[in-house]
CSV table of C-alpha atoms and ligand atoms in Angstrom, one decimal:
chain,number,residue,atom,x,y,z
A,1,UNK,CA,102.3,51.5,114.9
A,2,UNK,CA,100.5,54.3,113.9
A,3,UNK,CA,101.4,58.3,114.5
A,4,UNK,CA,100.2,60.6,115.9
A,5,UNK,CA,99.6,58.5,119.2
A,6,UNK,CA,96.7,59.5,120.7
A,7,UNK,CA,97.4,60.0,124.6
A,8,UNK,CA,94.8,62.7,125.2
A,9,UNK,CA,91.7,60.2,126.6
A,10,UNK,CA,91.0,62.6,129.6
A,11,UNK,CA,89.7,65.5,126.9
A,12,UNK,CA,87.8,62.7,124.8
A,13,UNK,CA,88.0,59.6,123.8
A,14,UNK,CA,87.8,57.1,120.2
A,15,UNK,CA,84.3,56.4,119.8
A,16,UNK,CA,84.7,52.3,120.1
A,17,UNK,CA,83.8,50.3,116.6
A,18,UNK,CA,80.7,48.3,118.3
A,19,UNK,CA,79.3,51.5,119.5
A,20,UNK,CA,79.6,52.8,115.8
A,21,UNK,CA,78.0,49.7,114.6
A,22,UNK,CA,74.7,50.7,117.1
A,23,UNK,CA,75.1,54.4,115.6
A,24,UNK,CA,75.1,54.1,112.1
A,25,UNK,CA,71.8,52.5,111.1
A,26,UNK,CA,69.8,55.4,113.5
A,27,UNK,CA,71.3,58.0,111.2
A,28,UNK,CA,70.8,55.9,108.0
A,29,UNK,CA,67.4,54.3,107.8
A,30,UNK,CA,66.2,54.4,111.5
A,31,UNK,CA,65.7,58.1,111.5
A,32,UNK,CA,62.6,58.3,113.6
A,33,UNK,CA,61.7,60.9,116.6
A,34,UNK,CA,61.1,59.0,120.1
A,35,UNK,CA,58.4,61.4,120.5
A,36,UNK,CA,56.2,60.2,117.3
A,37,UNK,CA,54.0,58.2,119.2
A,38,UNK,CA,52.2,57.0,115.9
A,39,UNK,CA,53.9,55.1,113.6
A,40,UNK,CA,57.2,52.9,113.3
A,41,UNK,CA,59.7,55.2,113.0
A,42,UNK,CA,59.0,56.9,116.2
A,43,UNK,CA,58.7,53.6,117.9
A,44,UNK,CA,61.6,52.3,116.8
A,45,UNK,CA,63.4,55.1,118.1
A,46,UNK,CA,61.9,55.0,121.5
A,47,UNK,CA,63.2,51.8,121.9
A,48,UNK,CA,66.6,52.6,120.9
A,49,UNK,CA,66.3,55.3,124.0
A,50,UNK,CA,64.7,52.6,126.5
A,51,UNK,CA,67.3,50.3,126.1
A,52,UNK,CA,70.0,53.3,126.3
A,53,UNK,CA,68.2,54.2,129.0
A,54,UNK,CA,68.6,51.1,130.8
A,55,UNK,CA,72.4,50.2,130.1
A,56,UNK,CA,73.2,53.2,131.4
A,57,UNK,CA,71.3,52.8,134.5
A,58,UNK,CA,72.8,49.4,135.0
A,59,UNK,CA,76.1,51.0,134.7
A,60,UNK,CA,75.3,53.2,138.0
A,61,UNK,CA,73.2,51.4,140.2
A,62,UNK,CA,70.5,53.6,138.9
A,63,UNK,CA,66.8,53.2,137.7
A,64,UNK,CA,66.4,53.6,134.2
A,65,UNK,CA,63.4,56.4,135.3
A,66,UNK,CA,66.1,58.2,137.6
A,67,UNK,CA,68.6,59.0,133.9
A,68,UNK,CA,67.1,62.4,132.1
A,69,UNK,CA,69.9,62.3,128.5
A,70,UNK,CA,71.2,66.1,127.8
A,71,UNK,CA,73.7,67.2,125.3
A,72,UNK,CA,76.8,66.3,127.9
A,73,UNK,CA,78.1,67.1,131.6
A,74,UNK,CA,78.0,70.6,131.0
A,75,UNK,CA,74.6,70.8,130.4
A,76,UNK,CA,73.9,68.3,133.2
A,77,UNK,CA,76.2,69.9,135.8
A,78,UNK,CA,73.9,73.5,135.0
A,79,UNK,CA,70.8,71.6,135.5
A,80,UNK,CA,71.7,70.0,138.4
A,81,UNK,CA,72.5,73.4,140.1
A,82,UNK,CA,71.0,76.0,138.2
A,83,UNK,CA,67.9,73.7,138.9
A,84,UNK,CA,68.1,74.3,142.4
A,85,UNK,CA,67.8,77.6,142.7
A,86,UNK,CA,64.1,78.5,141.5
A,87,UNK,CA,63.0,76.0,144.6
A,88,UNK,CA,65.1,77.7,147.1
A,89,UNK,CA,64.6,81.1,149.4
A,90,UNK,CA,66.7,84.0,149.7
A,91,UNK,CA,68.6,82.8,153.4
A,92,UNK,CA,68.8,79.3,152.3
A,93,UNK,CA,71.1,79.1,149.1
A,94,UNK,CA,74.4,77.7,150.5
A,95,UNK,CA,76.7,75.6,148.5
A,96,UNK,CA,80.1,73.8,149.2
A,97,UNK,CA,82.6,72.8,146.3
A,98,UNK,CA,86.3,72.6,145.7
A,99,UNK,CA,88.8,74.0,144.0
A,100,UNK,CA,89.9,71.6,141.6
A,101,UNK,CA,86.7,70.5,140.2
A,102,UNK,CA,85.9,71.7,136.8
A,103,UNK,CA,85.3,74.7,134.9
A,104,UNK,CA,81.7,73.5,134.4
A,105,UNK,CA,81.3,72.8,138.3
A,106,UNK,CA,83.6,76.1,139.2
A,107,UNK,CA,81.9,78.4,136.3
A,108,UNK,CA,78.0,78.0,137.0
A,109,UNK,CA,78.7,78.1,141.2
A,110,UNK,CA,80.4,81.3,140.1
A,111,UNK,CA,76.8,82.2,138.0
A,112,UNK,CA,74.7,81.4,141.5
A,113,UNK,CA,76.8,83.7,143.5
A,114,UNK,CA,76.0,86.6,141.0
A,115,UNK,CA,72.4,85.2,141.8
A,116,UNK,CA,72.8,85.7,145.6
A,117,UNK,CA,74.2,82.0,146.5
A,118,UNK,CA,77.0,82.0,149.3
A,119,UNK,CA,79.5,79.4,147.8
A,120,UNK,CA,82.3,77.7,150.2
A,121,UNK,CA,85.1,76.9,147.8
A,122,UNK,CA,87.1,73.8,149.8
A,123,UNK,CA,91.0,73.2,149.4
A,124,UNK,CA,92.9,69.8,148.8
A,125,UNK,CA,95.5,68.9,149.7
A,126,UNK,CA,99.2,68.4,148.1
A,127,UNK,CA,97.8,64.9,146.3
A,128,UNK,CA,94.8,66.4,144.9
A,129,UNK,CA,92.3,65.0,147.9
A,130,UNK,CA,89.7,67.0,149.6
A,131,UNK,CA,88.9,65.6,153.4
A,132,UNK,CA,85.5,64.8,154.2
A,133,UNK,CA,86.1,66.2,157.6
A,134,UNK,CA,86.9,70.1,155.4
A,135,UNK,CA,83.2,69.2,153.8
A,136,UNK,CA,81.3,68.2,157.4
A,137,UNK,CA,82.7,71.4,158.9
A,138,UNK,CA,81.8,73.6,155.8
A,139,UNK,CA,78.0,72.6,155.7
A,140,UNK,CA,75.9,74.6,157.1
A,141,UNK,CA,71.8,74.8,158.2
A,142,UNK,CA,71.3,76.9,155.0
A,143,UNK,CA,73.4,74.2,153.2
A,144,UNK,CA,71.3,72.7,150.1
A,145,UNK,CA,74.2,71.0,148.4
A,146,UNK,CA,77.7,69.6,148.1
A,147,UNK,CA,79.3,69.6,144.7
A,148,UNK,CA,82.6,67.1,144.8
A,149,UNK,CA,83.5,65.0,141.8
A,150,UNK,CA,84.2,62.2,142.2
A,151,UNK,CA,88.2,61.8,139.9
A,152,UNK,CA,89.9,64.9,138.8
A,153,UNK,CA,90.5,65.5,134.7
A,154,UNK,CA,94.1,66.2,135.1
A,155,UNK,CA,95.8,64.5,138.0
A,156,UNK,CA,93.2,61.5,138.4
A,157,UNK,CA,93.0,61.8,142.1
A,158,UNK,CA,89.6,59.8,143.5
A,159,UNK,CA,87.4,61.4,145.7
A,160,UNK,CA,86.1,59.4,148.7
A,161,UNK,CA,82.5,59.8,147.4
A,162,UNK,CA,81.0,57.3,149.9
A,163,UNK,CA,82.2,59.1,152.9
A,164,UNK,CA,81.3,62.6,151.4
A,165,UNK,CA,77.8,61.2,150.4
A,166,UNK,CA,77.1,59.5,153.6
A,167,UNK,CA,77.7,62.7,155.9
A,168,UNK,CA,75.7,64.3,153.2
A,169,UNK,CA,72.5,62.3,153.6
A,170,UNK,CA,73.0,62.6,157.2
A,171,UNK,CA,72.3,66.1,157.2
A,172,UNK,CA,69.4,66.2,154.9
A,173,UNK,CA,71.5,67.8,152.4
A,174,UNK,CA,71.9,67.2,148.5
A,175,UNK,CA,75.1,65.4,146.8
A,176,UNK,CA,75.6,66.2,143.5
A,177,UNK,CA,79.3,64.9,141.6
A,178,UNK,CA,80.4,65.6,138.4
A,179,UNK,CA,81.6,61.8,137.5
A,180,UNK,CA,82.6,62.8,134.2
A,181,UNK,CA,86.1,61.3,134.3
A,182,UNK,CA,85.1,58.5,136.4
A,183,UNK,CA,82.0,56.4,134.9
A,184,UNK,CA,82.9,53.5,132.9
A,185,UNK,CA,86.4,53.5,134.4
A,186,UNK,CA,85.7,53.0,137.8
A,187,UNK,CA,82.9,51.0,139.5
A,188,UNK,CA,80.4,54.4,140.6
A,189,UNK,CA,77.0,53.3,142.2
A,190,UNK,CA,75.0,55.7,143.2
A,191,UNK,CA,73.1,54.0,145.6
A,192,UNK,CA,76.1,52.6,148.0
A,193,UNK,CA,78.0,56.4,147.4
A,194,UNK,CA,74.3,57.9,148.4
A,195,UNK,CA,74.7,60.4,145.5
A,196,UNK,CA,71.5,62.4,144.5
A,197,UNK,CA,72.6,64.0,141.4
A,198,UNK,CA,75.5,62.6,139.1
A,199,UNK,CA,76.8,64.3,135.7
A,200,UNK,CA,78.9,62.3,133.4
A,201,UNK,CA,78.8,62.1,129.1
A,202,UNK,CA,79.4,59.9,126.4
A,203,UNK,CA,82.4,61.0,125.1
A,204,UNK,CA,84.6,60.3,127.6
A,205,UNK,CA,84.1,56.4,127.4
A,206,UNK,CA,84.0,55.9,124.2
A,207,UNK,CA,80.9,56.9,123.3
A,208,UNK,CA,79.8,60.2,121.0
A,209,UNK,CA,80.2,63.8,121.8
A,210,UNK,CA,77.6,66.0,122.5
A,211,UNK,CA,75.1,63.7,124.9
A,212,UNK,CA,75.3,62.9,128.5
A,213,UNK,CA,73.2,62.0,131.5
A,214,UNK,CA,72.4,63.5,135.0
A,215,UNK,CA,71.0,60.9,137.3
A,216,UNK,CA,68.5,62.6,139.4
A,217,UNK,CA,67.3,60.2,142.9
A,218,UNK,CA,63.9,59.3,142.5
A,219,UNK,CA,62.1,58.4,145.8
A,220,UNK,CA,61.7,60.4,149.2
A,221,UNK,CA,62.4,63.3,149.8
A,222,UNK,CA,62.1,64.0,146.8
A,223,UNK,CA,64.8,66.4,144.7
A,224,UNK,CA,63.5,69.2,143.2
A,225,UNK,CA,64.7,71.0,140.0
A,226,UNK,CA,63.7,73.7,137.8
A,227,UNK,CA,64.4,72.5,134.0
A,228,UNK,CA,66.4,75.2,132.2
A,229,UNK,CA,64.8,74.0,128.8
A,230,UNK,CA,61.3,74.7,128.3
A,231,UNK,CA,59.4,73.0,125.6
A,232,UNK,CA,57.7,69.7,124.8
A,233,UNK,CA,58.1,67.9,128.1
A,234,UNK,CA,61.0,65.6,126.7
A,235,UNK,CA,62.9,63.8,129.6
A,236,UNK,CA,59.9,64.1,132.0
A,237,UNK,CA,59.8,67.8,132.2
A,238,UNK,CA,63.5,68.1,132.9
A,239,UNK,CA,65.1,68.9,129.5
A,240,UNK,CA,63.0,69.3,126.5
A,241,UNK,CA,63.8,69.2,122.9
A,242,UNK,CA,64.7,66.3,120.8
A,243,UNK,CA,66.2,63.4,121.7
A,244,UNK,CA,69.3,62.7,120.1
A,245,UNK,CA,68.5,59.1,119.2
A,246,UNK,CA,71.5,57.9,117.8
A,247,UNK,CA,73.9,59.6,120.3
A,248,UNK,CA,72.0,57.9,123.1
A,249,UNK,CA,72.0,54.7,121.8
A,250,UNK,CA,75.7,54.7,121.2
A,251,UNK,CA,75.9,56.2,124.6
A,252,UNK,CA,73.7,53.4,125.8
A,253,UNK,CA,76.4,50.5,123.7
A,254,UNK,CA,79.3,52.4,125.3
A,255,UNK,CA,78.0,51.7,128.8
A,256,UNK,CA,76.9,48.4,128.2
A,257,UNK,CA,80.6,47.2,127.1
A,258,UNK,CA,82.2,49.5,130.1
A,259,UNK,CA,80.4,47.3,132.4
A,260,UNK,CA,81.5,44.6,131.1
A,261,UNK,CA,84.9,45.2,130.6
A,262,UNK,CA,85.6,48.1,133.2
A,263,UNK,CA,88.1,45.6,134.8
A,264,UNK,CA,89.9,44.4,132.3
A,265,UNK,CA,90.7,47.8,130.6
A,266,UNK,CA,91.3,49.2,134.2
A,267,UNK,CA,94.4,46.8,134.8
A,268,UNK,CA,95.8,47.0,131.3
A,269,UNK,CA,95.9,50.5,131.4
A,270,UNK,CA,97.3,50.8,134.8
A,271,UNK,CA,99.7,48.7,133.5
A,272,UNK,CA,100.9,51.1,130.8
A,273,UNK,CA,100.9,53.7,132.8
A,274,UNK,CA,102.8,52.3,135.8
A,275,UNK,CA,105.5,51.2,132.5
A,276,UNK,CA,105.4,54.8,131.8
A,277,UNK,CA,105.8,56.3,135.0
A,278,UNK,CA,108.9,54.3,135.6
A,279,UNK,CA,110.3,54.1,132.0
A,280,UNK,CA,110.1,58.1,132.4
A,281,UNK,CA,111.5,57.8,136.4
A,282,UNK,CA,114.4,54.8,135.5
A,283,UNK,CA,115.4,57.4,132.7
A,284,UNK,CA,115.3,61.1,133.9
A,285,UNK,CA,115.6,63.1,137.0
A,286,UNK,CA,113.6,66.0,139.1
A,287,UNK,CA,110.2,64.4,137.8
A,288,UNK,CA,107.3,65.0,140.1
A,289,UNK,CA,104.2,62.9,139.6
A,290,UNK,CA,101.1,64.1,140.7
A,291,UNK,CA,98.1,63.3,141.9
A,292,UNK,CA,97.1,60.7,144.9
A,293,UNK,CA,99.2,57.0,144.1
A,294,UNK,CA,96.8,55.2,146.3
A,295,UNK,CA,93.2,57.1,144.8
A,296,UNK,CA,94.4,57.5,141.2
A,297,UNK,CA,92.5,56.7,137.6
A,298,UNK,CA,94.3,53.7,136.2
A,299,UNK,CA,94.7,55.5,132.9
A,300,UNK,CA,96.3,59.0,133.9
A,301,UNK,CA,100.0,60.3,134.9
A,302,UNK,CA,100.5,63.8,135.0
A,303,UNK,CA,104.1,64.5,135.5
A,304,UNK,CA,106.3,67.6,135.9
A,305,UNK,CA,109.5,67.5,133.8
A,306,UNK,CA,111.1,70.4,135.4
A,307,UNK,CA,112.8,72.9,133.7
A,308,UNK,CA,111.0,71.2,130.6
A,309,UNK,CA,108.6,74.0,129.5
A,310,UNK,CA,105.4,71.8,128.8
A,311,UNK,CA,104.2,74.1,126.0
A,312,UNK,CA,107.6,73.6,124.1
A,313,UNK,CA,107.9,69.8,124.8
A,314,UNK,CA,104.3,69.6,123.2
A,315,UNK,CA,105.6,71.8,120.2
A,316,UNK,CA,108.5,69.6,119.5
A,317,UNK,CA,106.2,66.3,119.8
A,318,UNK,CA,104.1,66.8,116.8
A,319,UNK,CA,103.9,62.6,117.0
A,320,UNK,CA,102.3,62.4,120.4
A,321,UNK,CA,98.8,64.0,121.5
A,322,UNK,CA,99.1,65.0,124.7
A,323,UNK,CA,98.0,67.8,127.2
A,324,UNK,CA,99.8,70.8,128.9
A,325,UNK,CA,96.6,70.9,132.2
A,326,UNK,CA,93.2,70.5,130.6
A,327,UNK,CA,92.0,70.9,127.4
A,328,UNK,CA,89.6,73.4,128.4
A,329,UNK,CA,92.0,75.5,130.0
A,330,UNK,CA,94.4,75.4,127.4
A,331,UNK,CA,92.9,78.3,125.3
A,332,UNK,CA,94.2,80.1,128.1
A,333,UNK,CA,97.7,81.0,129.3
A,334,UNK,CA,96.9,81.0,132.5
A,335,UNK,CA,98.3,78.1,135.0
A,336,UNK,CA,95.8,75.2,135.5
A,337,UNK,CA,93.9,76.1,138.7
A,338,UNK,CA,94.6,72.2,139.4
A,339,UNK,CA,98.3,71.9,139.6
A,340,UNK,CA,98.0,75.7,141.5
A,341,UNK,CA,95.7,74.1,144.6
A,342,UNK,CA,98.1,71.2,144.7
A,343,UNK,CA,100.7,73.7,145.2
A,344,UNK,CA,102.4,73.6,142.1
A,345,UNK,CA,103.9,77.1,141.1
A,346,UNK,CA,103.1,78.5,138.3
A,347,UNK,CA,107.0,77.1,136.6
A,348,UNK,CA,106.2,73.8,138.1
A,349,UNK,CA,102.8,73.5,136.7
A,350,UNK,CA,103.5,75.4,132.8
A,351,UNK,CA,106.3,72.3,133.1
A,352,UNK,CA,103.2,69.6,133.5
A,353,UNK,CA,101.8,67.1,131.1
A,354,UNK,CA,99.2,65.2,131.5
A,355,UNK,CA,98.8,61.5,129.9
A,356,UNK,CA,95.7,60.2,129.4
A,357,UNK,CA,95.9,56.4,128.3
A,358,UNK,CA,93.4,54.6,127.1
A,359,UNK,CA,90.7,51.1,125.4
A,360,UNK,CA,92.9,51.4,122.4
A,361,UNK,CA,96.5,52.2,123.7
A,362,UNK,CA,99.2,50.0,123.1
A,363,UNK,CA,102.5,49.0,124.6
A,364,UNK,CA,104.6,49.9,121.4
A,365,UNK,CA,103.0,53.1,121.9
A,366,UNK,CA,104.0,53.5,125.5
A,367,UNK,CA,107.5,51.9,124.4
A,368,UNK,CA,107.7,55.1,121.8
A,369,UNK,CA,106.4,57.9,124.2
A,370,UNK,CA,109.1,56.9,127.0
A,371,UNK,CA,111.8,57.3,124.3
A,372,UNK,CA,110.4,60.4,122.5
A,373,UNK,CA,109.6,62.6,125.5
A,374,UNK,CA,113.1,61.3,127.3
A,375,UNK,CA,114.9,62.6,124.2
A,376,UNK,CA,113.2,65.8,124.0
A,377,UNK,CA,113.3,67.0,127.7
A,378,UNK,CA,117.1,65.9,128.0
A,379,UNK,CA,117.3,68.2,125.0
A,380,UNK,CA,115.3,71.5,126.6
A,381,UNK,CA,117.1,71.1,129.6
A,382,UNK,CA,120.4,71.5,127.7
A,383,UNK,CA,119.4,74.2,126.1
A,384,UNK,CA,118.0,76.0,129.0
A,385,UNK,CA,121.8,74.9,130.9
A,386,UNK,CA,123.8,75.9,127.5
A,387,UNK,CA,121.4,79.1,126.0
A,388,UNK,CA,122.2,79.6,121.9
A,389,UNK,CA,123.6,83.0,121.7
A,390,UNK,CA,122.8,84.3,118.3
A,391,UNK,CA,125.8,87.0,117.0
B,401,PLP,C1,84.8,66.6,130.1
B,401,PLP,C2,84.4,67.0,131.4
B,401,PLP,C3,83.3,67.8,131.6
B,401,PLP,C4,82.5,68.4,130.4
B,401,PLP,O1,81.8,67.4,129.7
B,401,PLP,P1,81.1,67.7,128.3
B,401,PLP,O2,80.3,66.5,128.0
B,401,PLP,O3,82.2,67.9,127.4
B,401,PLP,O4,80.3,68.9,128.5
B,401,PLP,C5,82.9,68.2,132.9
B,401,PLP,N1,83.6,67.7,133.9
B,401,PLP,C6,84.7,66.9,133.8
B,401,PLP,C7,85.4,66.4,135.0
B,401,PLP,C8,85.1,66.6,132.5
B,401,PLP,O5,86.2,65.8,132.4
C-alpha cells in the first residue's frame, strides 16, 4: 500500500490510465485545431471532439448537438445563468436555489441580484434534502429558472431531480442542475429528469481538469442564452475560443468507461464506505454521519468526530488526504455553509470530515484509515479531557 492515501475524490479525481492513453498522442503528434477546416491536422482533431462529443452525450441521455465543452462547471454554471439574463426583462428575472449548492451556483445568483435578479434561496432539511413541495411554492409567474443540483460535494445527499424537473416543465419554467458531483457516478438522464441545462466537468470522474460540459435542451421552446465569450463562433455561438482537444477527448474516454462501469464502481465503493462508516461507529462514540442514508453518493461519508477538531485531526494525518467541508471553502475559516443549513453548529461542523472514496480506492486503504483516524481522535479527545499544562 501506498501513502499518502488519497481520499479526497469529491475535490478531484486520478485521471484513469485509458483516459491518459486517449490524451497523450493529441498533445504529442495530433496537435491540430478542430477549427482548421483545411488540412489533416484540423480534421483529425475534429474528430477527436465528435466522438467526445458523443460519449458524453450517451452518458446523459443527451444529443451530441445539445453538449457546448467549456473549461469546467464553473464556467458552465455562469453560462447557464449569466446567459439568461440578456433575454430577460426588468419584472421577469426570478430565480429559486438552495442553500447548499455550491459556491459556483451560490456566487454568480449572488452576481444577478447585484444585476436586479430577485433570488429565493430554499432551505433543506437536517439530511441535506430540499422538498420539491419548498420549490413548487417558491416559483413564481416571474420565475425563469430553478437551480438544484442534483448530489451535494460534501455530504452526498441526492436530490430528487425528476420530481423537481417535472413541476418545473409544468410551469413553463427552466431547470438548470449543477451535476458536477453526480455524472458518471450515478445514472443522470436528462430526458426522464426533464432538465434543460446540466453543468458537470471532467475532473471529477476521472477525467482532466480544466474542461466540462453544459447540456443545453435543443427542441421547443427553445432556451435562450447569451454567450459570455465572444469570438469565433466555437461551440455554436455559445463559448468561443479554442477547443481544448485533448482535454475533451479524455473527457469524452472518461465518460465512455463511466457508462460502462458506473455500476460496478458504484457498489464497490459503497462497499468501502459502508466498511468505513462502521469500522469508525463499531470503534468510537458521539459520531454523527451526515447526509441523507437513503439518497446518498456511494463514495462519500462525512462524519463528525466530536470534540475532534477536524483541522487538527487533518494536521496529525499527514498519511491520509482528506477534507475538513470543501475544498473550495477551505481557504477560508469560515464554517462550511453545508454542515451550517443541516444544522450543524459551527463546533460540530469545524469537527467534520469528509471522505471521498473512489475508481482506485482499496480495502487495505480503508483497513488503514479506520485504524489511523480511530487512534488519532481517541488521542484529541484526551487531550481535550486531560489539557497539558506547560510550567
Ligand atoms: C467541483 C464542483 C464544481 C466546480 O467545478 P470546476 O470544474 O472545478 O469548475 C461545481 N459544483 C460542484 C458541485 C462541484 O463539486
Amino acid at each position: 500500500m501506498k501513502l499518502p492515501i488519497y481520499l479526497d475524490n469529491h475535490a478531484t479525481t486520478r485521471v484513469d490510465p485509458r483516459v491518459v492513453a486517449v490524451i497523450l498522442p493529441l498533445l504529442n503528434g495530433e496537435y491540430g485545431n478542430a477549427a482548421s477546416r483545411q488540412h489533416e491536422f484540423g480534421w483529425r482533431a475534429e474528430a477527436a471532439v465528435d466522438m467526445a462529443r458523443e460519449r458524453v452525450a450517451r452518458l446523459i441521455g443527451a444529443k451530441p448537438e445539445e453538449i457546448v465543452f467549456t473549461s469546467g462547471a464553473t464556467e458552465s454554471v455562469n453560462l447557464a445563468l449569466k446567459g439568461l439574463d440578456g433575454s430577460k426583462r426588468a419584472g421577469e428575472k426570478h430565480i429559486v436555489t438552495v442553500a447548499t449548492e455550491h459556491r459556483a451556483v451560490l456566487d454568480t445568483c449572488a452576481r444577478l441580484r447585484g444585476w436586479g435578479w430577485d433570488v429565493t434561496t430554499l432551505g433543506v432539511d437536517g439530511c441535506g434534502s430540499v422538498n420539491p413541495e419548498d420549490v413548487a411554492r417558491a416559483l413564481r409567474p416571474e420565475t425563469v429558472l430553478v437551480s438544484v443540483m442534483a448530489a451535494n460535494n460534501e455530504i452526498g445527499t441526492i436530490a430528487p431531480l425528476g420530481e423537481i424537473g417535472a413541476l418545473c416543465r409544468e410551469r413553463g419554467i427552466l431547470f438548470h442542475t449543477d451535476a458536477s458531483q453526480a455524472v458518471g457516478k450515478i445514472p443522470i438522464d436528462v430526458r426522464e429528469m426533464h432538465i434543460d441545462m446540466m453543468s458537470f466537468c471532467a475532473h471529477k470522474m476521472y477525467g482532466p481538469k480544466g474542461v466540462g460540459a453544459l447540456f443545453i435542451r435543443g427542441g421547443e421552446p427553445r432556451v435562450r442564452l447569451v454567450p459570455q465569450m465572444d469570438g469565433g463562433g466555437h461551440e455554436r455561438g455559445m463559448r468561443s475560443g479554442t477547443l481544448n482537444v485533448p482535454g475533451i477527448a479524455g473527457f469524452g474516454k472518461a465518460a465512455e468507461i463511466a457508462r460502462d462501469e458506473m455500476g460496478d464502481d458504484a457498489l464497490r465503493t459503497s462497499r468501502l464506505r459502508d466498511q468505513l462508516v462502521d469500522g469508525f461507529l463499531a470503534s468510537l462514540d458521539d459520531l454523527r454521519v451526515n447526509g441523507n442514508p437513503d439518497r446518498k453518493l456511494p463514495h462519500n461519508a462525512s462524519i463528525t468526530f466530536e470534540r475532534a477538531p477536524a483541522d487538527s485531526l487533518i494536521m496529525a494525518m499527514r498519511d491520509i488526504a482528506v477534507s475538513a467541508g470543501s475544498a473550495c471553502s477551505s481557504a477560508q475559516p469560515e464554517p462550511s455553509h453545508v454542515l451550517r443549513a443541516i444544522g450543524l453548529s459551527g463546533e460540530e461542523a469545524a469537527a467534520t470530515i469528509r471522505f471521498g472514496l473512489g475508481r482506485f480506492t482499496e480495502q487495505e486503504e480503508i483497513e488503514y484509515t479506520i485504524r489511523r483516524v480511530t487512534e488519532e481522535v481517541r488521542s484529541l479527545r484526551e487531550k481535550a479531557h486531560h489539557p497539558v499544562h506547560i510550567h
